[in-house]
Coordinates of C-alpha atoms in Angstrom, one line a residue:
M48 CA 5.9 -1.8 -11.5
L49 CA 2.2 -2.6 -11.7
R50 CA 0.4 -0.3 -14.1
T51 CA -3.1 -0.3 -15.3
A52 CA -4.5 1.8 -18.1
V53 CA -3.7 5.5 -17.4
S54 CA -6.7 7.4 -16.1
R55 CA -6.5 10.7 -18.1
P56 CA -8.5 13.8 -17.1
L57 CA -11.9 14.2 -18.7
F58 CA -10.9 17.4 -20.4
S59 CA -7.2 17.4 -21.4
T60 CA -6.3 20.3 -23.6
A61 CA -3.5 18.1 -25.1
A62 CA -6.2 16.3 -27.0
F63 CA -7.2 19.4 -28.9
G64 CA -3.9 20.1 -30.6
S65 CA -3.5 23.6 -31.9
G66 CA -6.9 24.6 -30.4
S67 CA -5.7 23.9 -26.8
H68 CA -5.0 27.6 -26.1
R69 CA -8.5 28.5 -27.2
L70 CA -10.0 25.7 -25.1
R71 CA -7.9 26.8 -22.1
R72 CA -9.2 30.4 -22.3
L73 CA -12.8 29.0 -22.6
L74 CA -12.3 26.8 -19.6
R75 CA -10.8 29.6 -17.5
T76 CA -13.6 32.0 -18.5
S77 CA -16.2 29.4 -17.6
A78 CA -14.5 28.7 -14.3
A79 CA -14.3 32.4 -13.4
A80 CA -18.0 32.8 -14.2
M81 CA -18.8 29.8 -12.1
M82 CA -16.8 31.2 -9.2
Q83 CA -18.8 34.4 -9.3
A84 CA -22.1 32.7 -9.7
T85 CA -21.6 30.3 -6.8
K86 CA -20.1 32.9 -4.4
P87 CA -22.5 33.0 -1.5
Q88 CA -24.5 36.2 -1.2
R89 CA -24.8 37.9 2.2
S90 CA -28.3 38.3 3.5
G91 CA -29.2 41.3 5.5
G92 CA -31.5 41.7 8.5
G93 CA -30.0 38.9 10.6
A94 CA -29.2 39.1 14.3
N95 CA -25.4 39.1 13.5
P96 CA -23.3 40.5 10.7
P97 CA -21.7 37.9 8.4
M98 CA -18.1 36.8 9.0
E99 CA -15.4 38.2 6.9
F100 CA -13.1 35.7 5.1
P101 CA -10.0 37.6 3.8
C102 CA -8.1 34.3 3.5
I103 CA -10.7 32.9 1.1
D104 CA -10.7 36.1 -0.8
R105 CA -6.9 35.7 -1.3
I106 CA -7.4 32.2 -2.6
E107 CA -10.1 33.3 -5.0
T108 CA -7.9 36.1 -6.3
R109 CA -5.0 33.7 -6.8
Q110 CA -7.4 31.4 -8.7
R111 CA -8.3 34.2 -11.0
D112 CA -4.7 35.2 -11.5
L113 CA -3.7 31.7 -12.4
M114 CA -6.5 31.5 -14.9
A115 CA -4.9 34.4 -16.7
E116 CA -1.3 33.5 -16.3
P117 CA 0.8 30.8 -18.1
E118 CA 2.0 27.8 -16.2
P119 CA 5.0 28.5 -13.9
T120 CA 8.6 27.9 -15.1
Y121 CA 10.3 26.2 -12.2
E122 CA 13.7 26.9 -13.8
K123 CA 13.1 30.5 -12.8
V124 CA 12.9 29.5 -9.2
V125 CA 16.4 28.1 -9.2
T126 CA 18.9 29.2 -11.8
G127 CA 22.6 28.9 -12.5
Y128 CA 22.9 25.2 -12.3
E129 CA 24.8 22.9 -14.7
L130 CA 22.9 20.1 -16.5
F131 CA 24.1 16.6 -17.1
R132 CA 22.0 14.4 -19.5
H133 CA 22.2 10.7 -19.3
N134 CA 21.1 9.7 -22.8
K135 CA 20.5 6.0 -22.0
T136 CA 17.4 4.5 -20.7
F137 CA 17.0 4.7 -16.9
V138 CA 15.0 1.8 -15.5
C139 CA 13.5 2.5 -12.0
D140 CA 13.3 0.0 -9.2
H141 CA 9.6 -0.5 -9.5
G142 CA 9.8 -1.1 -13.2
G143 CA 9.1 2.2 -14.8
V144 CA 11.4 3.7 -17.4
L145 CA 12.8 7.1 -18.3
P146 CA 14.2 7.3 -21.9
S147 CA 16.8 9.7 -20.6
V148 CA 17.6 11.6 -17.4
D149 CA 18.6 15.1 -16.8
I150 CA 20.4 16.0 -13.5
A151 CA 20.8 19.6 -12.4
Y152 CA 23.8 20.2 -10.2
E153 CA 26.0 22.9 -8.7
T154 CA 29.6 22.8 -7.4
W155 CA 31.8 24.8 -5.1
G156 CA 35.5 24.5 -4.3
T157 CA 38.2 23.0 -6.4
P158 CA 38.8 19.2 -7.0
N159 CA 42.3 17.9 -6.3
A160 CA 44.2 15.9 -8.9
D161 CA 42.3 12.6 -8.4
R162 CA 39.1 14.3 -7.3
S163 CA 39.2 12.4 -4.0
N164 CA 38.3 15.6 -2.0
T165 CA 34.7 15.6 -3.4
I166 CA 31.7 15.8 -1.0
L167 CA 28.3 15.0 -2.3
I168 CA 25.4 16.8 -0.5
H169 CA 22.0 15.1 -0.8
T170 CA 18.9 17.3 -0.6
G171 CA 15.7 17.1 1.4
L172 CA 12.3 16.7 -0.1
S173 CA 11.8 20.0 -1.9
A174 CA 15.3 21.4 -1.9
S175 CA 17.3 22.1 -5.0
S176 CA 20.9 21.9 -6.1
H177 CA 21.3 25.5 -4.9
A178 CA 22.8 24.7 -1.5
H179 CA 25.1 27.8 -1.6
S180 CA 25.5 31.0 -3.6
H181 CA 28.0 31.3 -6.5
A182 CA 28.7 33.6 -9.4
K183 CA 25.9 32.1 -11.6
N184 CA 23.4 32.5 -8.8
T185 CA 24.2 34.9 -6.0
K186 CA 21.0 34.2 -4.0
P187 CA 21.7 32.5 -0.7
G188 CA 21.4 28.7 -0.9
W189 CA 19.4 26.5 1.4
W190 CA 22.6 25.5 3.3
E191 CA 24.4 28.8 2.8
A192 CA 25.8 29.1 6.3
F193 CA 27.2 25.6 6.3
I194 CA 29.2 25.7 3.1
G195 CA 32.2 28.0 2.2
P196 CA 35.7 28.9 3.1
G197 CA 36.4 27.9 6.7
K198 CA 32.8 26.8 7.3
A199 CA 31.5 23.4 8.3
I200 CA 32.0 22.1 4.8
D201 CA 35.1 24.0 3.9
T202 CA 35.4 24.8 0.2
D203 CA 39.1 25.7 0.7
K204 CA 39.6 22.0 1.4
F205 CA 36.8 20.2 -0.4
H206 CA 35.2 20.1 -3.8
V207 CA 31.4 20.1 -3.1
I208 CA 28.6 18.9 -5.3
C209 CA 24.8 19.2 -4.8
S210 CA 22.2 17.9 -7.3
T211 CA 18.4 18.1 -7.5
V212 CA 17.0 14.6 -7.2
I213 CA 15.2 13.0 -10.1
G214 CA 11.5 13.5 -9.5
G215 CA 12.0 17.1 -8.5
C216 CA 11.2 20.2 -10.6
Y217 CA 14.3 22.3 -10.4
G218 CA 16.2 21.1 -13.6
S219 CA 16.4 17.4 -13.0
T220 CA 13.9 15.0 -14.8
G221 CA 10.6 14.9 -13.0
P222 CA 6.8 14.9 -13.7
W223 CA 7.0 18.4 -15.0
S224 CA 9.5 17.3 -17.7
V225 CA 8.5 16.5 -21.2
D226 CA 8.3 12.8 -22.1
P227 CA 10.2 12.5 -25.4
A228 CA 7.9 9.6 -26.3
T229 CA 4.8 11.8 -26.3
G230 CA 5.9 15.4 -26.5
S231 CA 3.8 16.2 -23.4
R232 CA 4.7 16.6 -19.8
Y233 CA 4.9 13.3 -17.9
A234 CA 2.5 14.4 -15.2
T235 CA 1.3 11.2 -13.4
T236 CA 2.6 8.9 -16.2
F237 CA 6.0 9.5 -14.5
P238 CA 7.3 6.3 -12.9
I239 CA 7.2 5.6 -9.2
L240 CA 10.7 6.3 -7.7
T241 CA 12.7 5.1 -4.8
I242 CA 15.5 6.7 -2.8
N243 CA 17.8 4.1 -4.4
D244 CA 16.8 5.4 -7.8
M245 CA 17.7 8.9 -6.8
V246 CA 21.1 7.8 -5.5
R247 CA 21.8 5.7 -8.7
A248 CA 21.2 8.8 -10.8
Q249 CA 23.6 10.8 -8.7
F250 CA 26.3 8.2 -9.2
L251 CA 25.7 8.5 -13.0
L252 CA 26.5 12.2 -12.5
L253 CA 29.7 11.3 -10.6
D254 CA 30.7 9.0 -13.4
H255 CA 30.2 11.9 -15.8
L256 CA 32.4 14.1 -13.6
R257 CA 35.0 11.3 -13.4
I258 CA 34.7 11.0 -9.6
D259 CA 35.5 7.5 -8.7
R260 CA 35.2 7.8 -4.9
L261 CA 33.6 10.5 -2.7
Y262 CA 35.4 11.8 0.3
A263 CA 32.0 12.0 2.0
S264 CA 28.3 11.6 1.4
V265 CA 26.3 14.1 3.4
G266 CA 22.6 14.6 3.9
A267 CA 19.8 15.6 6.3
S268 CA 16.2 14.5 6.3
M269 CA 15.6 12.7 3.0
G270 CA 19.2 13.6 2.2
G271 CA 20.2 11.5 5.2
M272 CA 18.3 8.6 3.7
Q273 CA 20.3 9.1 0.6
S274 CA 23.6 9.3 2.3
L275 CA 22.9 6.0 4.1
C276 CA 21.8 4.4 0.9
A277 CA 24.9 5.6 -0.9
A278 CA 27.1 4.2 1.8
A279 CA 25.3 0.8 1.8
L280 CA 24.8 0.3 -1.9
H281 CA 28.0 2.1 -3.3
S282 CA 30.3 1.3 -0.4
D283 CA 33.4 1.2 -2.5
R284 CA 32.8 4.7 -3.7
V285 CA 32.0 6.5 -0.4
G286 CA 34.7 7.4 2.1
R287 CA 32.6 8.9 5.0
I288 CA 28.9 9.4 5.7
I289 CA 26.9 12.0 7.6
S290 CA 23.2 11.3 8.1
I291 CA 21.3 14.0 10.0
S292 CA 17.7 13.7 11.2
A293 CA 17.0 10.7 9.0
C294 CA 16.1 7.0 9.3
A295 CA 17.0 3.5 8.2
R296 CA 13.4 2.9 7.3
S297 CA 10.3 5.1 7.3
H298 CA 8.1 4.7 10.3
P299 CA 4.3 4.8 10.4
Y300 CA 4.0 8.3 12.0
S301 CA 6.0 10.1 9.3
I302 CA 4.3 8.0 6.6
A303 CA 0.9 9.1 8.0
L304 CA 1.9 12.7 8.0
R305 CA 3.1 12.6 4.4
F306 CA -0.1 10.7 3.4
A307 CA -2.2 13.5 4.9
Q308 CA -0.3 16.0 2.8
R309 CA -0.8 14.1 -0.4
Q310 CA -4.5 13.6 0.3
A311 CA -4.9 17.4 0.9
L312 CA -3.2 18.0 -2.4
M313 CA -5.0 15.4 -4.5
A314 CA -8.4 16.7 -3.1
D315 CA -7.9 20.0 -4.8
P316 CA -10.3 20.2 -7.7
N317 CA -7.5 21.6 -9.8
F318 CA -5.3 18.6 -9.3
N319 CA -7.1 16.7 -12.2
R320 CA -5.3 13.4 -11.4
G321 CA -2.0 15.2 -12.0
F322 CA -2.8 16.6 -15.5
Y323 CA -3.0 20.2 -14.4
Y324 CA -0.2 21.7 -16.5
D325 CA -2.5 23.2 -19.1
G326 CA -4.9 24.6 -16.5
V327 CA -4.9 26.0 -13.0
L328 CA -2.3 24.6 -10.6
P329 CA -3.6 22.9 -7.4
H330 CA -2.5 25.8 -5.3
V331 CA -5.0 25.3 -2.5
G332 CA -4.0 21.7 -2.0
M333 CA -0.4 22.6 -2.1
K334 CA -0.9 25.3 0.5
L335 CA -2.7 22.9 2.9
A336 CA -0.1 20.2 2.3
R337 CA 2.7 22.7 3.2
Q338 CA 0.8 23.8 6.4
V339 CA 0.7 20.1 7.6
A340 CA 4.4 19.8 6.7
T341 CA 5.4 22.9 8.5
V342 CA 3.8 21.7 11.7
T343 CA 6.1 18.6 11.5
Y344 CA 9.2 20.5 10.7
R345 CA 9.3 22.7 13.9
S346 CA 8.5 22.1 17.5
G347 CA 6.0 23.1 20.2
P348 CA 8.6 24.6 22.5
E349 CA 10.0 26.8 19.8
W350 CA 6.5 28.1 18.9
E351 CA 5.6 28.6 22.6
L352 CA 8.6 30.9 22.9
R353 CA 8.2 32.5 19.5
F354 CA 4.4 33.0 19.3
G355 CA 2.7 31.9 22.5
R356 CA -1.0 32.6 22.4
R357 CA -0.6 36.0 20.9
R358 CA -3.1 37.1 18.3
R359 CA -2.5 39.2 15.2
A360 CA -5.0 41.9 16.3
P361 CA -5.9 41.3 19.9
D362 CA -8.2 44.3 20.0
Q363 CA -10.4 42.8 17.2
P364 CA -13.0 40.0 17.6
P365 CA -11.8 36.5 16.9
A366 CA -11.6 35.5 13.2
L367 CA -11.9 32.2 11.4
C368 CA -9.1 33.2 9.0
P369 CA -5.5 33.4 10.4
D370 CA -5.9 35.0 13.8
F371 CA -3.3 33.7 16.2
L372 CA 0.3 34.5 15.3
I373 CA 1.1 30.8 14.8
E374 CA -1.8 30.7 12.3
T375 CA -0.4 33.7 10.4
Y376 CA 3.0 32.1 10.3
L377 CA 1.6 28.9 8.8
D378 CA -0.4 30.9 6.3
H379 CA 2.7 32.9 5.3
Q380 CA 4.9 29.9 4.9
S381 CA 2.4 28.0 2.8
E382 CA 1.6 31.0 0.6
R383 CA 5.3 31.2 -0.2
F384 CA 5.6 27.5 -1.1
C385 CA 2.4 26.7 -3.0
L386 CA 3.6 28.0 -6.4
Q387 CA 7.3 27.4 -5.9
Y388 CA 7.3 23.6 -6.1
D389 CA 5.5 21.2 -8.4
A390 CA 2.6 19.3 -6.9
N391 CA 3.4 16.1 -8.7
S392 CA 7.0 16.3 -7.5
L393 CA 5.7 16.5 -4.0
L394 CA 3.6 13.4 -4.5
Y395 CA 6.4 11.3 -6.1
V396 CA 9.3 12.4 -3.9
S397 CA 7.3 12.1 -0.6
K398 CA 6.2 8.6 -1.7
A399 CA 9.8 7.6 -2.2
M400 CA 10.5 8.7 1.3
D401 CA 7.6 6.6 2.6
M402 CA 8.9 3.5 0.8
F403 CA 12.5 3.9 2.0
D404 CA 13.8 0.8 3.8
I405 CA 17.5 -0.1 3.9
S406 CA 16.7 -3.7 4.9
K407 CA 18.5 -6.3 2.8
S408 CA 15.3 -8.1 1.8
V409 CA 13.8 -4.9 0.5
T410 CA 17.0 -3.9 -1.3
D411 CA 17.3 -7.3 -2.9
R412 CA 13.6 -7.2 -4.0
L413 CA 14.1 -3.8 -5.6
L414 CA 17.2 -5.0 -7.4
T415 CA 15.5 -8.1 -8.7
Q416 CA 12.6 -6.1 -10.0
R417 CA 14.9 -3.6 -11.7
L418 CA 17.0 -6.3 -13.4
K419 CA 13.8 -7.9 -14.8
A420 CA 12.6 -4.6 -16.0
E421 CA 16.0 -3.9 -17.6
E422 CA 15.8 -7.2 -19.5
K423 CA 12.3 -6.3 -20.6
A424 CA 13.5 -2.8 -21.7
N425 CA 16.4 -4.2 -23.7
A426 CA 14.0 -6.6 -25.5
S427 CA 11.5 -3.9 -26.2
S428 CA 11.4 -2.2 -29.6
A429 CA 13.2 1.1 -29.7
A430 CA 10.1 2.5 -31.4
S431 CA 8.0 2.0 -28.3
P432 CA 9.9 3.5 -25.3
A433 CA 6.8 4.4 -23.3
N434 CA 6.6 3.4 -19.6
D435 CA 3.8 0.9 -20.3
A436 CA 6.0 -1.1 -22.7
V437 CA 8.5 -1.9 -19.9
C438 CA 6.6 -1.9 -16.6
L439 CA 6.5 -5.2 -14.8
T440 CA 3.3 -7.3 -14.6
A441 CA 2.0 -8.8 -11.4
E442 CA 3.6 -12.1 -12.4
D443 CA 7.0 -10.5 -12.9
Q444 CA 7.1 -9.0 -9.4
P445 CA 9.1 -11.0 -6.9
Q446 CA 7.7 -11.6 -3.5
S447 CA 9.3 -10.5 -0.3
A448 CA 8.5 -11.4 3.3
A449 CA 9.9 -8.1 4.5
G450 CA 7.1 -5.7 5.3
Q451 CA 4.5 -8.2 4.3
S452 CA 4.6 -10.9 7.0
G453 CA 2.4 -10.4 10.0
V454 CA 4.7 -12.6 12.1
E455 CA 7.9 -10.7 11.8
T456 CA 9.5 -10.1 15.1
T457 CA 11.6 -7.1 16.2
D458 CA 14.7 -9.2 16.1
E459 CA 14.0 -10.3 12.5
I460 CA 13.5 -6.7 11.4
V461 CA 16.7 -5.6 13.1
R462 CA 18.7 -8.5 11.5
D463 CA 17.3 -7.5 8.1
L464 CA 18.4 -3.9 8.7
V465 CA 21.9 -5.0 9.8
A466 CA 22.3 -7.1 6.7
G467 CA 21.3 -4.2 4.6
V468 CA 24.2 -2.1 5.9
E469 CA 26.8 -4.8 6.2
K470 CA 29.0 -3.1 3.5
A471 CA 28.7 0.4 5.1
M472 CA 32.0 0.3 7.0
Q473 CA 32.9 4.0 6.5
P474 CA 33.4 6.4 9.4
A475 CA 29.8 7.5 10.1
L476 CA 28.3 10.5 11.9
I477 CA 24.7 10.1 12.8
V478 CA 22.9 13.2 14.2
G479 CA 19.5 13.4 15.9
V480 CA 17.5 16.2 17.5
Q481 CA 15.5 15.7 20.6
S482 CA 12.6 18.0 19.6
D483 CA 12.2 16.4 16.1
I484 CA 8.7 14.9 15.9
L485 CA 9.0 13.9 12.2
F486 CA 12.2 11.8 12.6
P487 CA 12.4 11.2 16.4
V488 CA 15.9 10.5 17.8
A489 CA 15.0 6.8 18.2
Q490 CA 15.3 6.5 14.5
Q491 CA 18.8 8.0 14.4
K492 CA 19.8 5.7 17.3
E493 CA 18.5 2.8 15.2
I494 CA 20.8 3.8 12.3
A495 CA 23.8 4.0 14.6
D496 CA 22.9 0.7 16.2
I497 CA 22.5 -1.3 13.0
L498 CA 25.8 0.1 11.7
R499 CA 27.6 -1.0 14.9
R500 CA 25.9 -4.4 14.8
A501 CA 27.1 -4.8 11.2
G502 CA 30.7 -4.4 12.4
N503 CA 31.3 -0.7 11.8
S504 CA 33.5 0.4 14.7
R505 CA 33.7 4.1 13.6
V506 CA 30.2 5.3 14.3
T507 CA 29.6 8.5 16.1
Y508 CA 26.1 9.3 17.4
Y509 CA 25.5 12.9 18.3
E510 CA 22.2 14.1 19.8
L511 CA 21.2 17.8 20.0
D512 CA 19.0 19.4 22.6
A513 CA 17.8 22.0 20.2
M514 CA 14.3 23.5 20.1
Y515 CA 13.9 23.9 16.3
G516 CA 12.6 20.4 15.6
H517 CA 13.3 18.7 12.3
D518 CA 14.6 22.0 10.8
T519 CA 17.5 22.2 13.3
F520 CA 19.8 21.0 10.5
L521 CA 19.0 24.2 8.6
I522 CA 19.2 26.6 11.6
D523 CA 21.7 25.5 14.3
V524 CA 24.9 26.4 12.5
V525 CA 27.0 26.3 15.6
N526 CA 26.2 22.8 16.9
V527 CA 25.3 21.0 13.6
G528 CA 28.1 22.8 11.8
A529 CA 30.7 21.8 14.5
A530 CA 29.6 18.1 14.3
I531 CA 29.9 18.1 10.5
K532 CA 33.3 19.9 10.5
G533 CA 34.8 17.6 13.1
H534 CA 33.7 14.5 11.3
L535 CA 35.0 15.7 7.9
E536 CA 38.3 17.1 9.0
N537 CA 39.4 14.8 11.9
N538 CA 41.5 11.7 11.3
I539 CA 39.2 8.8 12.0

């Protein structure tokens, strides 16, 4: 991984040692005074009264509240998980290194004697290990209706595991975690990750749990990328795969949408190049990023039926703050999210999604990079475990034609993708949704096509005419659930 000198924030409280709390209070007091001083004053006597901005008032109130409150504890958002610690160095595909890795996970059902009835559920971008409720956490999980006795993923038959990906903030190692080399949170010194890295970490968990081979690898959205990756790169350890609303490689449209989210987030003055943990969180940027994301998760037809052009208060003059019901919906969804997920995690995990490409040339390049970085890590002094001691230089990085050559043809790209899944011969269920604008059905058809071209004769492609867009995998329990249950329980 290329790395230049770390650009630290101009005012990092970590540099002030025991006086950091006093400095933090001083900065917050100064910021509050500045907000009050710069707040525009209404002038009277004009032809029209000034507009009211209750949405901005709420943002300013939250800013003041965050100045007075300590940083969030993301472990309180998700509780009741188990924690596996891999105490050996974990070298990432792009050359970064983690001295150790924690993986938060939860389980349901009972493993059989050889643990061959285990299903691994891979999460989407911001989801946690809490896919379903249990005694240690009775809150409904993000896939509550799909998991349980007699349900799509039947816990009377299967032992089910779900883990939070590395890079996330719900127990697994991520930017919010403390770097043991410095005693401070990683922030943006955290290494760039790939989907392959996330899957490798999950298989370390499976090793710890003494699970040699999965009955099935199941995921939707980013989880569908992971399930395909698991089947291709760990083919001898995966029995069946289910990939829902995912892709074999990220396409420009979804990359652009995630880029816009990251730009909105990083433009928040509180972002501070990712070193915001001692100050105010970039809540405005997170809110804007979530609004963009929510637009991509649902569909126009659903919103036409659900909201139409109805306004919140039709008897009132139009407002510049949320006015139409669709605007109030976006505002509500983003308000809920902006303090529930770490901003740096959003940056790192979404970037991993952008970089995903199951092509053989890309997979080989990442493997070569990692092996070089591992050699460098093994040769490094144990007293200098920081990322900079291991990261690859420009000279170390292998070159690859994939994704860099302007003369690549469609046929060459397809052949590269087919070669990337040549070992994925498991029975495969690929599900697409016609109203999905984030991962259009052409991308799921591409997955099914390359698997078949690679020689897999047990590929089922299932396309849903649902109105819920990308989020259909969370909502349509009847159709998505039936497809999952059939693939898992039928003899194939």
